[in-house]
PDB file of C-alpha atoms and ligand atoms in Angstrom:
ATOM      1  CA  UNK M   1     193.894 138.393  78.608  1.00 77.00           C
ATOM      2  CA  UNK M   2     190.198 138.844  77.957  1.00 88.00           C
ATOM      3  CA  UNK M   3     187.535 137.463  80.256  1.00 90.00           C
ATOM      4  CA  UNK M   4     186.412 134.722  77.868  1.00 94.00           C
ATOM      5  CA  UNK M   5     189.933 133.345  77.541  1.00 95.00           C
ATOM      6  CA  UNK M   6     190.470 133.580  81.273  1.00 96.00           C
ATOM      7  CA  UNK M   7     187.266 131.674  81.944  1.00 97.00           C
ATOM      8  CA  UNK M   8     188.164 128.926  79.461  1.00 97.00           C
ATOM      9  CA  UNK M   9     191.592 128.505  80.978  1.00 97.00           C
ATOM     10  CA  UNK M  10     190.239 128.452  84.525  1.00 98.00           C
ATOM     11  CA  UNK M  11     187.574 125.918  83.635  1.00 97.00           C
ATOM     12  CA  UNK M  12     190.177 123.705  81.949  1.00 97.00           C
ATOM     13  CA  UNK M  13     192.337 123.932  85.056  1.00 97.00           C
ATOM     14  CA  UNK M  14     189.404 123.048  87.263  1.00 97.00           C
ATOM     15  CA  UNK M  15     188.550 119.975  85.170  1.00 96.00           C
ATOM     16  CA  UNK M  16     192.184 118.880  85.273  1.00 95.00           C
ATOM     17  CA  UNK M  17     192.392 119.376  89.041  1.00 96.00           C
ATOM     18  CA  UNK M  18     189.178 117.459  89.601  1.00 94.00           C
ATOM     19  CA  UNK M  19     190.654 114.592  87.622  1.00 92.00           C
ATOM     20  CA  UNK M  20     193.906 114.678  89.605  1.00 92.00           C
ATOM     21  CA  UNK M  21     192.069 114.837  92.912  1.00 93.00           C
ATOM     22  CA  UNK M  22     189.941 111.880  91.842  1.00 90.00           C
ATOM     23  CA  UNK M  23     193.081 109.858  91.149  1.00 87.00           C
ATOM     24  CA  UNK M  24     194.723 110.966  94.392  1.00 87.00           C
ATOM     25  CA  UNK M  25     191.732 110.005  96.471  1.00 87.00           C
ATOM     26  CA  UNK M  26     191.648 106.626  94.852  1.00 82.00           C
ATOM     27  CA  UNK M  27     194.243 103.916  94.632  1.00 66.00           C
ATOM     28  CA  UNK M  28     197.701 104.911  96.004  1.00 61.00           C
ATOM     29  CA  UNK M  29     199.332 102.654  93.439  1.00 62.00           C
ATOM     30  CA  UNK M  30     197.718 104.671  90.669  1.00 59.00           C
ATOM     31  CA  UNK M  31     199.277 107.720  92.296  1.00 58.00           C
ATOM     32  CA  UNK M  32     202.719 106.172  91.958  1.00 62.00           C
ATOM     33  CA  UNK M  33     202.170 105.859  88.230  1.00 62.00           C
ATOM     34  CA  UNK M  34     200.840 109.378  88.185  1.00 58.00           C
ATOM     35  CA  UNK M  35     203.824 110.897  89.994  1.00 59.00           C
ATOM     36  CA  UNK M  36     206.653 108.777  88.604  1.00 56.00           C
ATOM     37  CA  UNK M  37     208.798 111.918  88.372  1.00 55.00           C
ATOM     38  CA  UNK M  38     209.778 112.005  92.035  1.00 56.00           C
ATOM     39  CA  UNK M  39     210.759 108.394  92.509  1.00 55.00           C
ATOM     40  CA  UNK M  40     213.514 107.894  95.064  1.00 57.00           C
ATOM     41  CA  UNK M  41     212.018 109.928  97.877  1.00 57.00           C
ATOM     42  CA  UNK M  42     211.362 108.180 101.184  1.00 67.00           C
ATOM     43  CA  UNK M  43     207.721 109.091 101.187  1.00 71.00           C
ATOM     44  CA  UNK M  44     205.299 106.252 101.125  1.00 81.00           C
ATOM     45  CA  UNK M  45     202.748 106.257  98.336  1.00 79.00           C
ATOM     46  CA  UNK M  46     200.071 107.307 100.793  1.00 80.00           C
ATOM     47  CA  UNK M  47     202.171 110.217 102.111  1.00 85.00           C
ATOM     48  CA  UNK M  48     202.925 111.354  98.616  1.00 84.00           C
ATOM     49  CA  UNK M  49     199.281 111.150  97.645  1.00 85.00           C
ATOM     50  CA  UNK M  50     198.369 113.191 100.698  1.00 88.00           C
ATOM     51  CA  UNK M  51     200.943 115.878  99.899  1.00 91.00           C
ATOM     52  CA  UNK M  52     199.811 116.124  96.288  1.00 91.00           C
ATOM     53  CA  UNK M  53     196.194 116.183  97.374  1.00 92.00           C
ATOM     54  CA  UNK M  54     196.897 119.148  99.661  1.00 95.00           C
ATOM     55  CA  UNK M  55     198.528 121.079  96.810  1.00 94.00           C
ATOM     56  CA  UNK M  56     195.802 120.170  94.312  1.00 95.00           C
ATOM     57  CA  UNK M  57     193.019 121.114  96.738  1.00 96.00           C
ATOM     58  CA  UNK M  58     194.580 124.506  97.464  1.00 96.00           C
ATOM     59  CA  UNK M  59     194.948 125.191  93.758  1.00 96.00           C
ATOM     60  CA  UNK M  60     191.401 124.075  93.101  1.00 97.00           C
ATOM     61  CA  UNK M  61     190.177 126.561  95.705  1.00 97.00           C
ATOM     62  CA  UNK M  62     192.219 129.325  94.062  1.00 97.00           C
ATOM     63  CA  UNK M  63     190.748 128.491  90.640  1.00 98.00           C
ATOM     64  CA  UNK M  64     187.188 128.500  91.999  1.00 98.00           C
ATOM     65  CA  UNK M  65     187.788 131.867  93.638  1.00 97.00           C
ATOM     66  CA  UNK M  66     189.170 133.241  90.372  1.00 97.00           C
ATOM     67  CA  UNK M  67     186.025 132.086  88.532  1.00 97.00           C
ATOM     68  CA  UNK M  68     183.949 133.793  91.219  1.00 97.00           C
ATOM     69  CA  UNK M  69     185.918 137.014  90.669  1.00 96.00           C
ATOM     70  CA  UNK M  70     185.240 136.686  86.939  1.00 96.00           C
ATOM     71  CA  UNK M  71     181.528 136.477  87.667  1.00 96.00           C
ATOM     72  CA  UNK M  72     181.697 139.485  89.956  1.00 96.00           C
ATOM     73  CA  UNK M  73     183.572 141.486  87.332  1.00 95.00           C
ATOM     74  CA  UNK M  74     186.641 142.009  89.507  1.00 95.00           C
ATOM     75  CA  UNK M  75     188.884 139.450  87.852  1.00 96.00           C
ATOM     76  CA  UNK M  76     192.420 140.658  87.210  1.00 95.00           C
ATOM     77  CA  UNK M  77     192.477 142.974  90.209  1.00 95.00           C
ATOM     78  CA  UNK M  78     194.615 142.260  93.210  1.00 96.00           C
ATOM     79  CA  UNK M  79     192.374 141.176  96.109  1.00 96.00           C
ATOM     80  CA  UNK M  80     194.567 143.087  98.552  1.00 96.00           C
ATOM     81  CA  UNK M  81     195.467 146.426  96.956  1.00 97.00           C
ATOM     82  CA  UNK M  82     192.897 146.562  94.116  1.00 96.00           C
ATOM     83  CA  UNK M  83     195.469 147.407  91.479  1.00 96.00           C
ATOM     84  CA  UNK M  84     195.421 145.439  88.212  1.00 95.00           C
ATOM     85  CA  UNK M  85     197.421 142.223  88.275  1.00 95.00           C
ATOM     86  CA  UNK M  86     199.946 142.381  85.383  1.00 94.00           C
ATOM     87  CA  UNK M  87     198.903 140.579  82.223  1.00 93.00           C
ATOM     88  CA  UNK M  88     202.015 138.404  82.174  1.00 94.00           C
ATOM     89  CA  UNK M  89     201.281 137.136  85.663  1.00 95.00           C
ATOM     90  CA  UNK M  90     197.732 136.187  84.719  1.00 95.00           C
ATOM     91  CA  UNK M  91     199.033 134.425  81.619  1.00 94.00           C
ATOM     92  CA  UNK M  92     201.308 132.301  83.772  1.00 94.00           C
ATOM     93  CA  UNK M  93     198.837 131.825  86.622  1.00 94.00           C
ATOM     94  CA  UNK M  94     195.248 132.640  85.636  1.00 96.00           C
ATOM     95  CA  UNK M  95     194.143 131.871  89.196  1.00 96.00           C
ATOM     96  CA  UNK M  96     196.477 134.489  90.724  1.00 95.00           C
ATOM     97  CA  UNK M  97     194.558 136.597  93.228  1.00 95.00           C
ATOM     98  CA  UNK M  98     197.284 139.092  94.079  1.00 96.00           C
ATOM     99  CA  UNK M  99     199.856 141.228  92.371  1.00 95.00           C
ATOM    100  CA  UNK M 100     203.471 140.218  92.859  1.00 93.00           C
ATOM    101  CA  UNK M 101     204.061 142.695  95.706  1.00 94.00           C
ATOM    102  CA  UNK M 102     201.034 141.584  97.737  1.00 96.00           C
ATOM    103  CA  UNK M 103     201.734 137.916  97.068  1.00 94.00           C
ATOM    104  CA  UNK M 104     205.252 138.452  98.401  1.00 94.00           C
ATOM    105  CA  UNK M 105     203.886 140.014 101.572  1.00 94.00           C
ATOM    106  CA  UNK M 106     201.387 137.182 101.936  1.00 87.00           C
ATOM    107  CA  UNK M 107     204.113 134.557 101.666  1.00 86.00           C
ATOM    108  CA  UNK M 108     206.422 136.300 104.128  1.00 86.00           C
ATOM    109  CA  UNK M 109     203.588 136.349 106.662  1.00 73.00           C
ATOM    110  CA  UNK M 110     203.360 132.534 106.721  1.00 64.00           C
TER     111      UNK M 110
HETATM  112 ZN1  LIG L 201     198.336 143.975  95.309  1.00 97.20          ZN
END
């Protein structure tokens, strides 16, 4: 994926996340409309909004960091081992900061 495409995709993601976060920080009833897919859970609307907000905020941070790496010319390299992140992984997750191996290690550490 070339840098221009990566930037466009990241900026689209950022705009989308900003919109979602705006909704989530607003009216909890709007959130219920927004997340109709997981009806039937015991979570209150406010709990669900909070959970989604946490996920969206983390992803937003990842996207912003990816844009920063683009600007620094190090986009597409694993932040841990420095090896190139495979193309297919970046296609699926343009904000990915690590190669699959390092991401696995990172997640096991939690
Ligand atoms: Zn790595």
